[in-house]
Structures are given as C-alpha cells and as structure tokens.
Backbone as CSV, one residue per row, in Angstrom:
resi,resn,N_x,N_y,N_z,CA_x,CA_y,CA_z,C_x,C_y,C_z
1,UNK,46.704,91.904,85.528,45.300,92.308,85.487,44.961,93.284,86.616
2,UNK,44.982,92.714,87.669,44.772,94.006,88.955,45.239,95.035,88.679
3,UNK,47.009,94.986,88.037,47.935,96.387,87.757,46.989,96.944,87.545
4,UNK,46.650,96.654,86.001,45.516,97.735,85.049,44.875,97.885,85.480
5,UNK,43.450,97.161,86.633,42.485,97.495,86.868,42.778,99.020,88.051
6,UNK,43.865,98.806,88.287,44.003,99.837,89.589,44.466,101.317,88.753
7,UNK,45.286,100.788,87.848,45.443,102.218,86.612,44.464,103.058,86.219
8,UNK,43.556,101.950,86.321,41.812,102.307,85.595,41.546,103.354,86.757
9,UNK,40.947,102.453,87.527,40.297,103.508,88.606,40.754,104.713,89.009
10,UNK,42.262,104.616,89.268,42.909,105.885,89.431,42.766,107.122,88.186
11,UNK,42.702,106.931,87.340,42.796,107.574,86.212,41.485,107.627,85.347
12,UNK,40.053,107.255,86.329,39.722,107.150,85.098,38.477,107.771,86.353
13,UNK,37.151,108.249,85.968,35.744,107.903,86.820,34.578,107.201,86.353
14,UNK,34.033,106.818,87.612,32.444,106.356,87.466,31.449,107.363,86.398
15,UNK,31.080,107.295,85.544,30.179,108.133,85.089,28.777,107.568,84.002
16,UNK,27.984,108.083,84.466,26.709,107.376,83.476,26.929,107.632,82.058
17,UNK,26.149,107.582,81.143,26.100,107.838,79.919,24.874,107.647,79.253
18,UNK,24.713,109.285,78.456,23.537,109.756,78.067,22.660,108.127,77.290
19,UNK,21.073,108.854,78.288,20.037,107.608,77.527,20.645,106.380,77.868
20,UNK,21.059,105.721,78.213,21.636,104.537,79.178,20.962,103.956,80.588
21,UNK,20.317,105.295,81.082,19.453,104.962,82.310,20.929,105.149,83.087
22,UNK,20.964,103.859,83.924,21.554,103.651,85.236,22.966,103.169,84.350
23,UNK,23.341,102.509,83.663,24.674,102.369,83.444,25.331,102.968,83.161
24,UNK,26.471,102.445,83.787,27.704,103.224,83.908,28.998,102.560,83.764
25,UNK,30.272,103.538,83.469,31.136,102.970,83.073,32.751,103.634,83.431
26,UNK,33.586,103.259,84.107,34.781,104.190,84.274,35.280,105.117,82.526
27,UNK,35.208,106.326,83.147,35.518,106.990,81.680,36.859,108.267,82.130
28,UNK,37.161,108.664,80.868,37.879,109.635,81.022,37.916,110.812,80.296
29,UNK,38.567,111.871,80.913,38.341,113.273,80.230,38.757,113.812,79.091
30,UNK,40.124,113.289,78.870,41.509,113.418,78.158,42.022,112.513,77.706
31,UNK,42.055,111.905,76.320,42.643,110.939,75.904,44.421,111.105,75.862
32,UNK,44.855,112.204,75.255,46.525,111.630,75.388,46.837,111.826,76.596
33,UNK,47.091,112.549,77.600,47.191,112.315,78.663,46.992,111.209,79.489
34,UNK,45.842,110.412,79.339,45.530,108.730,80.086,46.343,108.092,79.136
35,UNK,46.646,108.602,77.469,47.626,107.553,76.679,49.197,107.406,77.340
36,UNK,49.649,108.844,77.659,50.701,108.888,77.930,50.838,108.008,79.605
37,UNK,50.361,108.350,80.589,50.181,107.458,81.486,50.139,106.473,81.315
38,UNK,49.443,105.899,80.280,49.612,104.192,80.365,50.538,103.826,79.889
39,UNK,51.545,104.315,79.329,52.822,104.093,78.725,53.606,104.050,80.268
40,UNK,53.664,105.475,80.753,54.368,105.725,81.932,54.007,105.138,83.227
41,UNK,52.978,104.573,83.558,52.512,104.063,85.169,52.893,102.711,84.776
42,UNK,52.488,102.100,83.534,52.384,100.312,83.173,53.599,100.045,82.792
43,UNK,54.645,100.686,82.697,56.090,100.800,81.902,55.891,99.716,80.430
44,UNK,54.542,100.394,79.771,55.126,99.992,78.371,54.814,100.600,77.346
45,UNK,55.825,99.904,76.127,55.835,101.154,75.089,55.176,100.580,73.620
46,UNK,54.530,101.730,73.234,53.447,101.484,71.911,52.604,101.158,72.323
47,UNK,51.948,101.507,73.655,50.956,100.748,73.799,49.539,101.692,72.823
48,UNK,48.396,100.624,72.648,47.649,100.966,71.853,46.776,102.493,72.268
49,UNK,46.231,103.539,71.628,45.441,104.531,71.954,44.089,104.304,73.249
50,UNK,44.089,104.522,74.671,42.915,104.436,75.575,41.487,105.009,75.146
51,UNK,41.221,103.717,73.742,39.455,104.167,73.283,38.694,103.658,73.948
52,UNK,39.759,102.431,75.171,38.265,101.891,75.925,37.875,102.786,76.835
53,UNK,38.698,104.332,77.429,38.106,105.294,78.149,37.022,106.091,77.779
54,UNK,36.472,106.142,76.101,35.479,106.557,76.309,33.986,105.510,75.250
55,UNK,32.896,106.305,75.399,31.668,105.474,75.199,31.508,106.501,73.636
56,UNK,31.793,105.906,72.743,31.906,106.155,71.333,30.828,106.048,70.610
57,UNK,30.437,106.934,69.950,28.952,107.386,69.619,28.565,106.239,68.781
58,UNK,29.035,105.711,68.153,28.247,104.565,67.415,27.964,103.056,68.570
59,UNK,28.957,103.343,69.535,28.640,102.319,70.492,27.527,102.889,71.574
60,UNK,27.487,104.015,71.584,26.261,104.505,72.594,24.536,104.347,71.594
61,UNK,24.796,104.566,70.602,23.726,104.469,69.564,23.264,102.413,70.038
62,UNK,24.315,101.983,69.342,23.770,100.444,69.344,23.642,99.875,70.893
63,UNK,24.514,100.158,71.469,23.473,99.751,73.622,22.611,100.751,73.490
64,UNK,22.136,101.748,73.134,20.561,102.122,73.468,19.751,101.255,72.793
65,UNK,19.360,101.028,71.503,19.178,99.984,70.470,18.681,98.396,71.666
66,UNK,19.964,98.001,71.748,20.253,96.894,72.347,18.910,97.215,73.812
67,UNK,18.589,98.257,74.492,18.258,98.098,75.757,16.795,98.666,75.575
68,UNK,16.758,98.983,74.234,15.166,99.602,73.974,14.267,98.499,73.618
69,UNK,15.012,97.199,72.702,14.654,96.225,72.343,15.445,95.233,72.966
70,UNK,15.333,94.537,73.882,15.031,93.376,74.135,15.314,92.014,73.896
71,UNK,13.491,92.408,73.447,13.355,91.182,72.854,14.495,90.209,71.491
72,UNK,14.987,90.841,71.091,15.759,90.646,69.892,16.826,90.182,70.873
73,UNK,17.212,90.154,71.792,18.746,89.758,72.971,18.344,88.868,74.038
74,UNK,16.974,89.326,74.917,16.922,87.882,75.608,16.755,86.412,75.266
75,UNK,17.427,86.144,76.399,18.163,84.399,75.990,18.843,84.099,74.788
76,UNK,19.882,85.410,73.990,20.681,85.159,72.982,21.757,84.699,73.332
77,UNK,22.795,83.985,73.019,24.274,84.054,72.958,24.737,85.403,71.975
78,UNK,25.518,86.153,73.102,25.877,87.853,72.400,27.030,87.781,72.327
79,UNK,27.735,88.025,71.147,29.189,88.657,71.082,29.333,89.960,70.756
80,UNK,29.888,90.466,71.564,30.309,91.923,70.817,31.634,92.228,71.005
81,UNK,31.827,92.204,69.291,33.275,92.335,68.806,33.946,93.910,69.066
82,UNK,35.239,93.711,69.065,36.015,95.128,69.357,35.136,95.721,70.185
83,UNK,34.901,95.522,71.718,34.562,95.908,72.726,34.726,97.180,73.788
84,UNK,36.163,97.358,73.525,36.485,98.611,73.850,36.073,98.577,75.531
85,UNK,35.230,99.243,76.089,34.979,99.906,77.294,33.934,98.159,77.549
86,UNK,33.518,97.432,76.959,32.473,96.707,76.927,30.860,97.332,77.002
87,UNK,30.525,98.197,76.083,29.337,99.627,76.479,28.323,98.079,75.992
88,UNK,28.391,98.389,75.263,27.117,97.347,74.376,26.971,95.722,74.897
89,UNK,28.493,95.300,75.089,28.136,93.967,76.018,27.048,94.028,77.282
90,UNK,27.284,95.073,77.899,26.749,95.280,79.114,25.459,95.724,79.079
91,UNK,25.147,96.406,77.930,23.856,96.383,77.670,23.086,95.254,77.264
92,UNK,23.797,94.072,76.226,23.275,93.456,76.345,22.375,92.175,77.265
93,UNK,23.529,92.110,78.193,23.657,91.339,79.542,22.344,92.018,80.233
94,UNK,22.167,93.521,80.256,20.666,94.100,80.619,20.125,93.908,80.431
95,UNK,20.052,93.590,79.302,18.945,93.324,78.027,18.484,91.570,77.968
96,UNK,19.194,91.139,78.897,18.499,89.630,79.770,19.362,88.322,78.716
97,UNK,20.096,89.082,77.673,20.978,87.808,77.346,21.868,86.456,77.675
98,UNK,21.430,85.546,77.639,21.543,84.285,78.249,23.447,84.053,78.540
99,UNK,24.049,84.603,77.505,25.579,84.427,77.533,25.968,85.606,76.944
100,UNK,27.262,86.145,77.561,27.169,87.839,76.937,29.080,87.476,76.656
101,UNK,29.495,87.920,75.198,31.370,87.729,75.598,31.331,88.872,74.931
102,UNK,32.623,89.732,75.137,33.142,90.947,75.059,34.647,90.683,74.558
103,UNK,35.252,90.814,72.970,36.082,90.833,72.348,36.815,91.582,72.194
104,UNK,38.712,92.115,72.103,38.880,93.053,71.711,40.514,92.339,71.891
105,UNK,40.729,93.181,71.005,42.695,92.890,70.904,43.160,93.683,71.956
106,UNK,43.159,95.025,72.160,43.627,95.497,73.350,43.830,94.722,74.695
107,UNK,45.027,94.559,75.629,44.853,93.633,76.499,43.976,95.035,77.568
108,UNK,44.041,96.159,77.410,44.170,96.789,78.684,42.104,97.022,78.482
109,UNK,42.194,96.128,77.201,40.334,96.183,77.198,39.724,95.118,78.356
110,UNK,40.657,94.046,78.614,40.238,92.829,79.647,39.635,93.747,80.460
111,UNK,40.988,94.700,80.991,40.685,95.245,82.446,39.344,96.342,82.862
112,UNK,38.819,97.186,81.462,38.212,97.962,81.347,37.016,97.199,81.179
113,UNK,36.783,96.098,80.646,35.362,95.317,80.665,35.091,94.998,81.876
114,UNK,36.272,94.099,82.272,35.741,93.046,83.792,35.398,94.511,84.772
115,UNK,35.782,95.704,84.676,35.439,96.645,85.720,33.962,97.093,85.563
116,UNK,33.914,97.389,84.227,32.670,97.642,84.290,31.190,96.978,84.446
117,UNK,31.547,95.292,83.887,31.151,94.836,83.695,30.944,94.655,85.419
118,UNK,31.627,94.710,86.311,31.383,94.360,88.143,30.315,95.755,88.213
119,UNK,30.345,96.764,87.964,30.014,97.953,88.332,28.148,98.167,87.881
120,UNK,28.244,97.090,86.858,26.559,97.023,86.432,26.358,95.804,86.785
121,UNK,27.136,95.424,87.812,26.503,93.665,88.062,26.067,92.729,87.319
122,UNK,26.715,92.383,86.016,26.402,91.629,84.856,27.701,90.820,84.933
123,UNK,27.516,89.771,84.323,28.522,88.945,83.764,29.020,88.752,82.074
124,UNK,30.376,88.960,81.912,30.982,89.408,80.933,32.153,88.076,80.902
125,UNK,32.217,87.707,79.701,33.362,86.635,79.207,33.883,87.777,78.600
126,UNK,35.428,87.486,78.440,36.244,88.185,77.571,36.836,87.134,77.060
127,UNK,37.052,87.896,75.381,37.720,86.812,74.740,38.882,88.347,74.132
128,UNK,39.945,87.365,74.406,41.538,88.365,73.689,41.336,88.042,72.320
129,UNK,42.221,88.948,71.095,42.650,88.341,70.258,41.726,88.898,68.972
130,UNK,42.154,88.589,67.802,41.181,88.828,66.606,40.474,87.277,66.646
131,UNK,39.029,87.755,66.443,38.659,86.415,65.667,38.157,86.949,64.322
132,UNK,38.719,87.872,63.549,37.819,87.843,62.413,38.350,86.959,61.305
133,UNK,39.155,86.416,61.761,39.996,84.646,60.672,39.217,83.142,61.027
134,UNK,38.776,82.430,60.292,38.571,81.544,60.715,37.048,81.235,60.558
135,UNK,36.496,80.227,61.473,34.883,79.936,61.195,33.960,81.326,62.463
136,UNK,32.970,81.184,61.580,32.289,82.652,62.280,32.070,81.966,63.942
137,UNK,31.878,82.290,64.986,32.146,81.975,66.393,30.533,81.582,66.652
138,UNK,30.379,80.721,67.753,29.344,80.222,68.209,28.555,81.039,68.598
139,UNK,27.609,81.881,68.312,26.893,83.425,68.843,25.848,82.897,67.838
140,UNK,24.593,84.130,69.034,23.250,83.659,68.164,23.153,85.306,67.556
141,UNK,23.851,86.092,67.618,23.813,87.490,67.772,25.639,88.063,67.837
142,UNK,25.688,88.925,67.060,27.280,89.684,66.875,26.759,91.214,66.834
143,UNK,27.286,91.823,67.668,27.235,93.581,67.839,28.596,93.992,67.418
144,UNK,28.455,95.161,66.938,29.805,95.464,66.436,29.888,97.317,66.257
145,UNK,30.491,97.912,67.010,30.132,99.036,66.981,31.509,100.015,67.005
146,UNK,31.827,101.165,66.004,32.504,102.000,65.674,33.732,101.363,65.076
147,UNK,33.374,100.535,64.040,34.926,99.221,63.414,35.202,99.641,62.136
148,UNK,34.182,100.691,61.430,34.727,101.530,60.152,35.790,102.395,59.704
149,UNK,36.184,102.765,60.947,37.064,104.047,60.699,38.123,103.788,59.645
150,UNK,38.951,103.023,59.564,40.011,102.759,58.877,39.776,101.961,57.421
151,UNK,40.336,101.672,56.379,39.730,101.019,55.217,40.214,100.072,55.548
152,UNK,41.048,99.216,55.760,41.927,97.719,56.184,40.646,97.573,56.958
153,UNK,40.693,97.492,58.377,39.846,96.865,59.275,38.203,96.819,58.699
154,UNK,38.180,98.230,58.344,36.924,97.704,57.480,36.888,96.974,56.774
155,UNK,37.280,96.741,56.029,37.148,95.481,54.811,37.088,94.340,55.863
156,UNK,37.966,94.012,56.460,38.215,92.852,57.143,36.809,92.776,58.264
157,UNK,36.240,94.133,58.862,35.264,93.793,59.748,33.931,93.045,58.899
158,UNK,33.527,93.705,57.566,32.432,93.649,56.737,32.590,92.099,56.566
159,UNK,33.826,91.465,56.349,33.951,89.994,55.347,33.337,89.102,56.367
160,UNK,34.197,89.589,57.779,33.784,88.713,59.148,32.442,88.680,59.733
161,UNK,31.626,89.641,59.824,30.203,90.315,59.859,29.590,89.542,58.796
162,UNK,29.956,89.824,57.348,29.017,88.842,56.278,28.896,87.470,56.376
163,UNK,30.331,86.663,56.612,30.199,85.286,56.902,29.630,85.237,58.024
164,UNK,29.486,85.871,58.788,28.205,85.289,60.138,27.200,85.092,59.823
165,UNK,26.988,86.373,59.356,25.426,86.358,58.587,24.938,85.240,58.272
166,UNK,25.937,84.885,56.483,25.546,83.564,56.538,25.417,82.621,57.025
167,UNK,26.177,82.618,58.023,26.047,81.171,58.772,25.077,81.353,59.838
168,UNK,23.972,82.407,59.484,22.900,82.374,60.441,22.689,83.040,61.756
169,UNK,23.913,83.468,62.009,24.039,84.627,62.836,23.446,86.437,62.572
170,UNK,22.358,86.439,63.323,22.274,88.134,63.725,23.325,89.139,63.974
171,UNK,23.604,90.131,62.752,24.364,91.327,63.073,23.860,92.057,62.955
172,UNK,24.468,93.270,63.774,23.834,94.553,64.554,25.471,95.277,64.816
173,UNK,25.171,96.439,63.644,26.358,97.341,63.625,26.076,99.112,64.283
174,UNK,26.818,99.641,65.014,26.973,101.095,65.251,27.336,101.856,64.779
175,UNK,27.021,102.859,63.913,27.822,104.090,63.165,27.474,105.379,63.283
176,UNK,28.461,106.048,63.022,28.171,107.661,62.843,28.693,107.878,61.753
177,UNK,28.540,107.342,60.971,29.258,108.071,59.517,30.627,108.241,58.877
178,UNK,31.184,106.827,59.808,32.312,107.198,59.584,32.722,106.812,57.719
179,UNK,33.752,106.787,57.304,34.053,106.832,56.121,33.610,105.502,54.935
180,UNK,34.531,104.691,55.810,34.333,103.448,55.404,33.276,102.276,55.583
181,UNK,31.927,103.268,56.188,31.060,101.903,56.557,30.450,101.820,55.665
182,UNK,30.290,100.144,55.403,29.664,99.539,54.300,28.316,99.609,53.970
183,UNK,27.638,100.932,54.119,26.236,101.328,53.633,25.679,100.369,53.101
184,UNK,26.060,100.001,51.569,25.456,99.052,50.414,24.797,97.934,51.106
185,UNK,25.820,97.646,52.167,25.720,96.135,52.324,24.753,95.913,53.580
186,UNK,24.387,97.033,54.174,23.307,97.120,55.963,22.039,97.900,55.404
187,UNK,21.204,97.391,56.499,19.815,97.849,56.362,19.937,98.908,57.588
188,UNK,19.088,100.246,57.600,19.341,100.680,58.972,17.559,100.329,59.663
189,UNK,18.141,100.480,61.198,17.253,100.071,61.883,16.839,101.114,63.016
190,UNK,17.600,101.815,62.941,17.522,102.904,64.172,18.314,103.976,64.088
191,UNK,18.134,105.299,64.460,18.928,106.487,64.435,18.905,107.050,65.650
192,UNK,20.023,107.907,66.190,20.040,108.180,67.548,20.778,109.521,67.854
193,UNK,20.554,110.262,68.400,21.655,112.164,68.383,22.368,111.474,69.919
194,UNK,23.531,111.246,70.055,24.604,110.812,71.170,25.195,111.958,71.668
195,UNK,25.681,112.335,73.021,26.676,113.059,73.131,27.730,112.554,73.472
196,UNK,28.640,113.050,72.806,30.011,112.414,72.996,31.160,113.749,73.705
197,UNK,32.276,113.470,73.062,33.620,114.510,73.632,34.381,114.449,72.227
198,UNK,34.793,115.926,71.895,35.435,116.215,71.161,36.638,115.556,71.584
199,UNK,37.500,114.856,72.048,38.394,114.189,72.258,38.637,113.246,71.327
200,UNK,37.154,112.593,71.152,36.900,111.561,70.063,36.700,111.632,69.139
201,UNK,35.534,112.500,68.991,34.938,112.669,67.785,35.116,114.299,67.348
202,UNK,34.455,114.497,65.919,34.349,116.317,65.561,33.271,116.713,66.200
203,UNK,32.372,116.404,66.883,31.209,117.147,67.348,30.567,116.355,68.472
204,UNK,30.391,117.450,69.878,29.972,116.901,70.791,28.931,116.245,70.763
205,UNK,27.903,116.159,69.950,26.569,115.501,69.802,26.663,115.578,68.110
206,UNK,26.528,113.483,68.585,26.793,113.034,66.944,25.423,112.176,66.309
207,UNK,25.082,112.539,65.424,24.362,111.489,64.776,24.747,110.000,64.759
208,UNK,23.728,109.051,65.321,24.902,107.599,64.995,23.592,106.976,64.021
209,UNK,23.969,105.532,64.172,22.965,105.055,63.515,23.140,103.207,63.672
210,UNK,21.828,102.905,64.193,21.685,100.830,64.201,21.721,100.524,62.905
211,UNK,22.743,99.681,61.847,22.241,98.592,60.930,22.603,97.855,61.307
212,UNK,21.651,96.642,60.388,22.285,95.485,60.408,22.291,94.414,58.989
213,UNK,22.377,93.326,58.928,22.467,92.746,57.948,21.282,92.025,57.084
C-alpha cells in the first residue's frame, strides 16, 4: 500500500477539478506513460489501465450532482461502485454522508482513494473486489459513474443497479453518452458541460448527464 501510495504522488499532482469548489484529487497528464510506469516502478505485469488518474466526465457530472444536492446524501449510507480516483465518494462524504465506501477491483484504486480521500479530509472505506454477484450490499444510496462503456460490464452493471433498486436502495448513475448506457431503464435528473482531457475522452468538454432509477 505505501509502495503505491508513493508511486501516486510521484507521478501524479494535486489538482482541483472544474465546479468541484475546493476538491481535489492527485491526477495525471498522460495516461500510457503513468500505464507504462506502473508496470515498470511496481514490477508488475498486465496491470490494469491508470483510470483512477483521471476525474472522468460522467464522474465529475454525478459529484457535482452529489454536492449541489445534499440533501438527498446527508446521513445516507453511500456506496460508490467502480470508484476509480474515489471523485464522487468524496463528494459524497462533503455532502455530510453518515458512512461513505468506495469500491473498485483495481488494487492500485485502494491507494488512489485513501490519498485522496486524506487530501479532502473525509473518511473513505474501501471495499476490493466485484460485488455485483450476490445480495445488493447494505447502502441507503449506490453512485455509479462511467460503468457503460463496454457491453459485458454493462449488462452486468444495469442487473446489479436494478436489484438494488428493488431492494430499496437509491441509484444515481453518471454518463456522457457512452454506448451502452441503459437509457430505457433511468430517469435523468441533471445535465452538466465537464472538462475533461482528450486522453480520456473525444472532446475536452463533454456533455455528461445524472440518472437514476
């Protein structure tokens, strides 16, 4: 854990992010380059693509969302799945939420949450691992932001997202349009113009958009 966290810092900076106010988050300039490094400084191989280096327009859309409103998050139990950088956990935790956890399969996401998560003075649980198998997780509230891209994971994010639902859980999804998000099935709630980095995305300033269920 330290390894990574020290990988981070070296390789990565402090930087705010648009409409966010004061938070902030270690980010980076250049994605293959920090990819290839983390292969080469951490000595390992395949490791997954560094998306927790940047703040991904459907995740900057839903923490603004998250920090404009409130009321809808204080004193919630918050999960926010596939966490990445932890952008939206940390908003929520702003946003006066009673218990805040930050999910993601990536291990090198631990290191990129717990940093940031010190850096806005909030408290952040991390949970490793998929949970989208199994009974929907103890949360009064599930955020879920930029999990469309691919058709597999989509399917699999929508099924996991719907059974919450039912079981009474609040979802709250982030998008920009990507291919596979399940329109039919979300109400939208908010629209937002993000700037991002062509690194990530096709256009430095992206349309995103809040649904939810």
């Amino acid at each position: 854990m330290e390894e990574a966290k020290a990988f981070i810092r070296a390789n990565t900076r402090i930087t705010g992010v648009s409409g966010l106010g004061d938070l902030r988050v270690y980010q980076a300039d250049e994605l293959t380059p920090l990819w290839e490094a983390t292969e080469k400084d951490l000595a390992r191989a395949n490791v997954a693509p560094p998306f927790w280096a940047f703040p991904w327009a459907g995740g900057q859309a839903l923490a603004r969302y998250v920090i404009e409103h409130p009321a809808q998050f204080v004193g919630k139990r918050v999960l926010d799945i596939a966490s990445g950088s932890g952008l939206v956990a940390i908003a929520a935790a702003l946003a006066g939420a009673k218990e805040v956890a930050a999910n993601d399969i990536d291990p090198m996401c631990e290191a990129a949450i717990r940093l940031n998560a010190e850096l806005n003075s909030v408290d952040i649980r991390y949970i490793g691992g998929s949970l989208l198998e199994g009974k929907p997780p103890a949360f009064d509230v599930i955020v879920a932001a930029d999990v469309f891209y691919e058709q597999r994971p989509a399917q699999m994010f929508r099924a996991f997202l719907e059974k919450s639902h039912k079981a009474g859980i609040t979802v709250f999804a982030g998008d920009p349009g990507r291919s596979y998000f399940p329109r039919d099935a979300f109400r939208q709630v908010s629209e937002y113009a993000v700037h991002t980095t062509t690194e990530i995305e096709n256009h430095p300033i992206q349309t995103a958009r809040v649904w939810t269920l």
